[in-house]
mmCIF file of C-alpha atoms in Angstrom:
data_model
loop_
_atom_site.group_PDB
_atom_site.id
_atom_site.type_symbol
_atom_site.label_atom_id
_atom_site.label_comp_id
_atom_site.label_asym_id
_atom_site.label_seq_id
_atom_site.Cartn_x
_atom_site.Cartn_y
_atom_site.Cartn_z
ATOM 1 C CA MET A 1 21.975 0.544 6.479
ATOM 2 C CA ALA A 2 22.865 -2.012 9.150
ATOM 3 C CA GLU A 3 24.775 -5.154 8.189
ATOM 4 C CA SER A 4 21.847 -7.279 9.425
ATOM 5 C CA ALA A 5 19.534 -5.447 7.004
ATOM 6 C CA ARG A 6 21.933 -6.058 4.082
ATOM 7 C CA GLU A 7 22.087 -9.742 4.986
ATOM 8 C CA GLU A 8 18.301 -9.854 5.188
ATOM 9 C CA LEU A 9 17.979 -8.379 1.677
ATOM 10 C CA SER A 10 20.341 -11.052 0.315
ATOM 11 C CA ALA A 11 18.386 -13.791 2.063
ATOM 12 C CA LEU A 12 15.062 -12.434 0.775
ATOM 13 C CA ALA A 13 16.403 -12.369 -2.789
ATOM 14 C CA ALA A 14 17.360 -16.048 -2.417
ATOM 15 C CA ILE A 15 14.039 -17.052 -0.826
ATOM 16 C CA PHE A 16 11.783 -15.188 -3.257
ATOM 17 C CA CYS A 17 13.610 -16.278 -6.399
ATOM 18 C CA GLY A 18 10.610 -17.255 -8.542
ATOM 19 C CA PRO A 19 9.667 -15.174 -11.592
ATOM 20 C CA GLY A 20 8.504 -11.750 -10.407
ATOM 21 C CA GLU A 21 8.433 -12.697 -6.705
ATOM 22 C CA TRP A 22 11.122 -10.178 -5.692
ATOM 23 C CA GLU A 23 12.129 -6.806 -7.052
ATOM 24 C CA VAL A 24 14.228 -4.014 -5.569
ATOM 25 C CA LEU A 25 12.580 -0.780 -6.709
ATOM 26 C CA SER A 26 15.021 1.726 -5.250
ATOM 27 C CA HIS A 27 18.045 1.873 -2.995
ATOM 28 C CA SER A 28 19.809 4.879 -1.532
ATOM 29 C CA GLU A 29 22.077 5.518 1.423
ATOM 30 C CA THR A 30 19.830 8.404 2.541
ATOM 31 C CA ASP A 31 16.312 7.057 1.879
ATOM 32 C CA GLY A 32 16.828 3.334 2.447
ATOM 33 C CA THR A 33 15.570 0.508 0.252
ATOM 34 C CA VAL A 34 12.182 -0.067 -1.352
ATOM 35 C CA PHE A 35 11.320 -3.526 -2.652
ATOM 36 C CA ARG A 36 8.318 -5.587 -3.676
ATOM 37 C CA ILE A 37 7.474 -9.176 -2.786
ATOM 38 C CA LEU A 38 4.719 -11.043 -4.612
ATOM 39 C CA THR A 39 3.245 -13.918 -2.628
ATOM 40 C CA LYS A 40 -0.039 -15.743 -2.036
ATOM 41 C CA ALA A 41 -2.052 -16.372 1.095
ATOM 42 C CA GLU A 42 -5.221 -18.304 1.908
ATOM 43 C CA GLY A 43 -8.350 -16.133 1.711
ATOM 44 C CA LEU A 44 -11.689 -16.412 3.500
ATOM 45 C CA MET A 45 -13.005 -19.187 1.245
ATOM 46 C CA GLY A 46 -9.724 -21.112 1.135
ATOM 47 C CA GLU A 47 -8.764 -19.572 -2.236
ATOM 48 C CA ASP A 48 -5.266 -18.325 -3.028
ATOM 49 C CA VAL A 49 -5.149 -14.530 -2.700
ATOM 50 C CA PRO A 50 -2.217 -12.936 -4.553
ATOM 51 C CA LEU A 51 -0.572 -10.219 -2.448
ATOM 52 C CA GLU A 52 1.826 -7.493 -3.531
ATOM 53 C CA LEU A 53 3.743 -6.388 -0.457
ATOM 54 C CA LEU A 54 5.800 -3.232 -0.787
ATOM 55 C CA PHE A 55 8.391 -2.624 1.933
ATOM 56 C CA HIS A 56 10.401 0.549 2.522
ATOM 57 C CA LEU A 57 13.277 -0.124 4.873
ATOM 58 C CA PRO A 58 14.576 3.204 6.216
ATOM 59 C CA VAL A 59 18.314 3.638 6.759
ATOM 60 C CA ASN A 60 17.949 2.980 10.513
ATOM 61 C CA TYR A 61 16.038 -0.313 9.974
ATOM 62 C CA PRO A 62 15.675 -2.652 11.907
ATOM 63 C CA SER A 63 15.732 -0.133 14.768
ATOM 64 C CA CYS A 64 12.741 1.509 13.067
ATOM 65 C CA LEU A 65 9.691 -0.186 11.561
ATOM 66 C CA PRO A 66 9.507 -0.520 7.783
ATOM 67 C CA ALA A 67 6.794 1.247 5.822
ATOM 68 C CA ILE A 68 4.473 -1.347 4.313
ATOM 69 C CA SER A 69 1.940 -1.168 1.467
ATOM 70 C CA VAL A 70 -0.443 -4.007 0.632
ATOM 71 C CA HIS A 71 -2.101 -4.383 -2.750
ATOM 72 C CA SER A 72 -4.311 -7.146 -4.127
ATOM 73 C CA GLU A 73 -6.951 -7.304 -6.819
ATOM 74 C CA HIS A 74 -8.855 -9.654 -4.463
ATOM 75 C CA LEU A 75 -9.012 -7.262 -1.495
ATOM 76 C CA THR A 76 -10.905 -4.028 -0.976
ATOM 77 C CA ARG A 77 -8.966 -0.920 0.021
ATOM 78 C CA ALA A 78 -10.289 -1.286 3.580
ATOM 79 C CA GLN A 79 -9.126 -4.910 3.730
ATOM 80 C CA SER A 80 -5.702 -3.928 2.386
ATOM 81 C CA MET A 81 -5.428 -1.229 5.068
ATOM 82 C CA THR A 82 -6.429 -3.736 7.767
ATOM 83 C CA VAL A 83 -3.771 -6.183 6.532
ATOM 84 C CA LYS A 84 -1.196 -3.359 6.577
ATOM 85 C CA GLU A 85 -2.147 -2.366 10.146
ATOM 86 C CA LYS A 86 -1.927 -5.969 11.349
ATOM 87 C CA LEU A 87 1.488 -6.378 9.687
ATOM 88 C CA LEU A 88 2.751 -3.190 11.385
ATOM 89 C CA LYS A 89 1.385 -4.381 14.724
ATOM 90 C CA GLN A 90 3.188 -7.695 14.225
ATOM 91 C CA ALA A 91 6.347 -5.792 13.232
ATOM 92 C CA GLU A 92 6.305 -3.951 16.576
ATOM 93 C CA ASN A 93 6.938 -7.323 18.270
ATOM 94 C CA LEU A 94 10.001 -7.883 16.051
ATOM 95 C CA LEU A 95 11.587 -4.435 16.387
ATOM 96 C CA SER A 96 15.416 -4.342 16.388
ATOM 97 C CA GLU A 97 15.739 -7.566 14.388
ATOM 98 C CA PRO A 98 15.304 -8.292 10.665
ATOM 99 C CA MET A 99 11.599 -8.969 10.241
ATOM 100 C CA VAL A 100 10.448 -8.940 6.608
ATOM 101 C CA HIS A 101 10.537 -12.709 6.076
ATOM 102 C CA GLU A 102 8.754 -13.258 9.402
ATOM 103 C CA LEU A 103 6.062 -10.769 8.349
ATOM 104 C CA VAL A 104 5.556 -12.458 4.976
ATOM 105 C CA LEU A 105 5.267 -15.878 6.649
ATOM 106 C CA TRP A 106 2.890 -14.423 9.241
ATOM 107 C CA ILE A 107 0.500 -12.942 6.659
ATOM 108 C CA ARG A 108 0.611 -16.134 4.567
ATOM 109 C CA HIS A 109 -0.637 -18.071 7.594
ATOM 110 C CA ASN A 110 -2.970 -15.434 9.048
ATOM 111 C CA LEU A 111 -4.617 -13.587 6.136
ATOM 112 C CA ARG A 112 -7.825 -15.585 6.521
ATOM 113 C CA HIS A 113 -8.067 -14.661 10.220
ATOM 114 C CA VAL A 114 -7.197 -10.995 9.574
ATOM 115 C CA LEU A 115 -9.958 -10.736 6.944
ATOM 116 C CA ASN A 116 -12.412 -12.412 9.322
ATOM 117 C CA GLN A 117 -11.929 -9.744 12.011
ATOM 118 C CA PRO A 118 -13.890 -6.490 12.073
ATOM 119 C CA GLU A 119 -11.945 -3.735 10.342
ATOM 120 C CA THR A 120 -10.257 -1.213 12.566
ATOM 121 C CA GLY A 121 -8.450 1.924 11.540
ATOM 122 C CA SER A 122 -5.913 3.083 14.074
ATOM 123 C CA GLY A 123 -4.040 5.191 11.541
ATOM 124 C CA ARG A 124 -0.867 5.167 13.619
ATOM 125 C CA GLU A 125 2.525 5.061 11.950
ATOM 126 C CA LYS A 126 6.011 4.797 13.414
ATOM 127 C CA CYS A 127 8.983 6.751 12.033
ATOM 128 C CA THR A 128 8.764 9.129 9.132
ATOM 129 C CA PHE A 129 9.810 8.256 5.626
ATOM 130 C CA ALA A 130 10.549 10.191 2.475
ATOM 131 C CA THR A 131 7.314 10.726 0.602
ATOM 132 C CA GLY A 132 6.809 10.651 -3.114
ATOM 133 C CA THR A 133 8.660 7.406 -3.823
ATOM 134 C CA THR A 134 7.368 6.472 -7.225
ATOM 135 C CA VAL A 135 7.605 2.830 -8.182
ATOM 136 C CA ASP A 136 6.612 1.017 -11.347
ATOM 137 C CA GLY A 137 2.855 0.493 -11.196
ATOM 138 C CA GLY A 138 2.600 2.644 -8.047
ATOM 139 C CA LEU A 139 1.601 5.891 -9.788
ATOM 140 C CA TRP A 140 -1.885 5.710 -11.269
ATOM 141 C CA MET A 141 -4.121 8.098 -13.142
ATOM 142 C CA THR A 142 -7.876 8.061 -13.647
ATOM 143 C CA LEU A 143 -10.375 10.271 -15.452
ATOM 144 C CA LEU A 144 -13.853 10.646 -13.965
ATOM 145 C CA HIS A 145 -16.884 12.021 -15.818
ATOM 146 C CA LEU A 146 -19.511 13.764 -13.650
ATOM 147 C CA ASP A 147 -23.125 13.933 -14.787
ATOM 148 C CA HIS A 148 -23.873 17.198 -13.030
ATOM 149 C CA MET A 149 -22.811 19.487 -10.200
ATOM 150 C CA ARG A 150 -25.460 21.350 -8.195
ATOM 151 C CA ALA A 151 -23.464 23.444 -5.714
ATOM 152 C CA LYS A 152 -20.242 24.042 -7.650
ATOM 153 C CA THR A 153 -18.275 25.857 -4.909
ATOM 154 C CA LYS A 154 -19.056 23.305 -2.198
ATOM 155 C CA TYR A 155 -18.439 20.381 -4.564
ATOM 156 C CA VAL A 156 -15.049 21.781 -5.641
ATOM 157 C CA GLN A 157 -14.035 22.259 -1.977
ATOM 158 C CA THR A 158 -15.072 18.679 -1.161
ATOM 159 C CA VAL A 159 -13.116 17.243 -4.106
ATOM 160 C CA GLU A 160 -10.050 19.310 -3.140
ATOM 161 C CA LYS A 161 -10.248 18.036 0.461
ATOM 162 C CA TRP A 162 -10.584 14.396 -0.646
ATOM 163 C CA ALA A 163 -7.678 14.759 -3.074
ATOM 164 C CA SER A 164 -5.540 16.332 -0.344
ATOM 165 C CA ASP A 165 -6.481 13.646 2.220
ATOM 166 C CA LEU A 166 -5.566 10.895 -0.261
ATOM 167 C CA GLN A 167 -2.395 12.694 -1.420
ATOM 168 C CA LEU A 168 -3.683 12.906 -4.994
ATOM 169 C CA THR A 169 -3.064 15.606 -7.562
ATOM 170 C CA GLY A 170 -5.411 16.445 -10.366
ATOM 171 C CA ARG A 171 -7.560 18.834 -12.296
ATOM 172 C CA LEU A 172 -11.251 19.610 -12.348
ATOM 173 C CA MET A 173 -12.234 20.529 -15.912
ATOM 174 C CA PHE A 174 -15.388 22.207 -17.158
ATOM 175 C CA MET A 175 -15.871 21.922 -20.918
ATOM 176 C CA GLY A 176 -19.335 23.226 -21.689
ATOM 177 C CA LYS A 177 -21.721 20.733 -20.075
ATOM 178 C CA ILE A 178 -19.010 18.105 -19.671
ATOM 179 C CA ILE A 179 -17.387 17.931 -16.212
ATOM 180 C CA LEU A 180 -14.222 15.843 -15.799
ATOM 181 C CA ILE A 181 -11.921 15.117 -12.864
ATOM 182 C CA LEU A 182 -8.388 13.913 -13.640
ATOM 183 C CA LEU A 183 -6.634 12.329 -10.633
ATOM 184 C CA GLN A 184 -3.074 11.091 -10.245
ATOM 185 C CA GLY A 185 -1.476 9.435 -7.248
ATOM 186 C CA ASP A 186 -0.601 6.234 -5.459
ATOM 187 C CA ARG A 187 -2.420 3.182 -6.778
ATOM 188 C CA SER A 188 -3.840 2.368 -3.332
ATOM 189 C CA ASN A 189 -5.535 5.789 -3.122
ATOM 190 C CA ILE A 190 -7.345 5.534 -6.463
ATOM 191 C CA LYS A 191 -10.146 3.011 -6.455
ATOM 192 C CA VAL A 192 -10.674 1.261 -9.763
ATOM 193 C CA PRO A 193 -14.419 0.787 -10.445
ATOM 194 C CA GLU A 194 -15.476 -2.834 -10.624
ATOM 195 C CA SER A 195 -17.110 -3.804 -13.904
#
């Protein structure tokens, strides 16, 4: 990891020094550093929206963009993805220099405007990162109960495709007339039903 990246991590730890604001989740000379920043930004109605920003700085950062995940109980998955895309687009302008603090400041000031824009899904990513980084609270599991299944073969194929697309693992269980789906994967890929 570059000296500038090490200095940035030290600075971030000093800036985000409140309870739970900063946590290094993993660090390795081969996979880089994964850390979480908890912050707040102004939402559409002027309310404080808590944001959990997960950054993965690869070993060649800042020459390569960081991987970014955005989580918030106040945002839909689509809104979180839009915020992530806008952060990555902003990061492209800061390539080759430490950028995490700039990105956090940018989203604090611009979340309201980002949420006001129509959602776009470019799906483009720069650089490849090690997959399967499990962080506390990042791996989720859910159990779904299905009322019925008309075309079993087609339904099973559809569920398998969705699980694969979302990088989820799981089991489809038939117990008499009870049909259950157990899914496990990244928190952002498992939608929690609103009550």
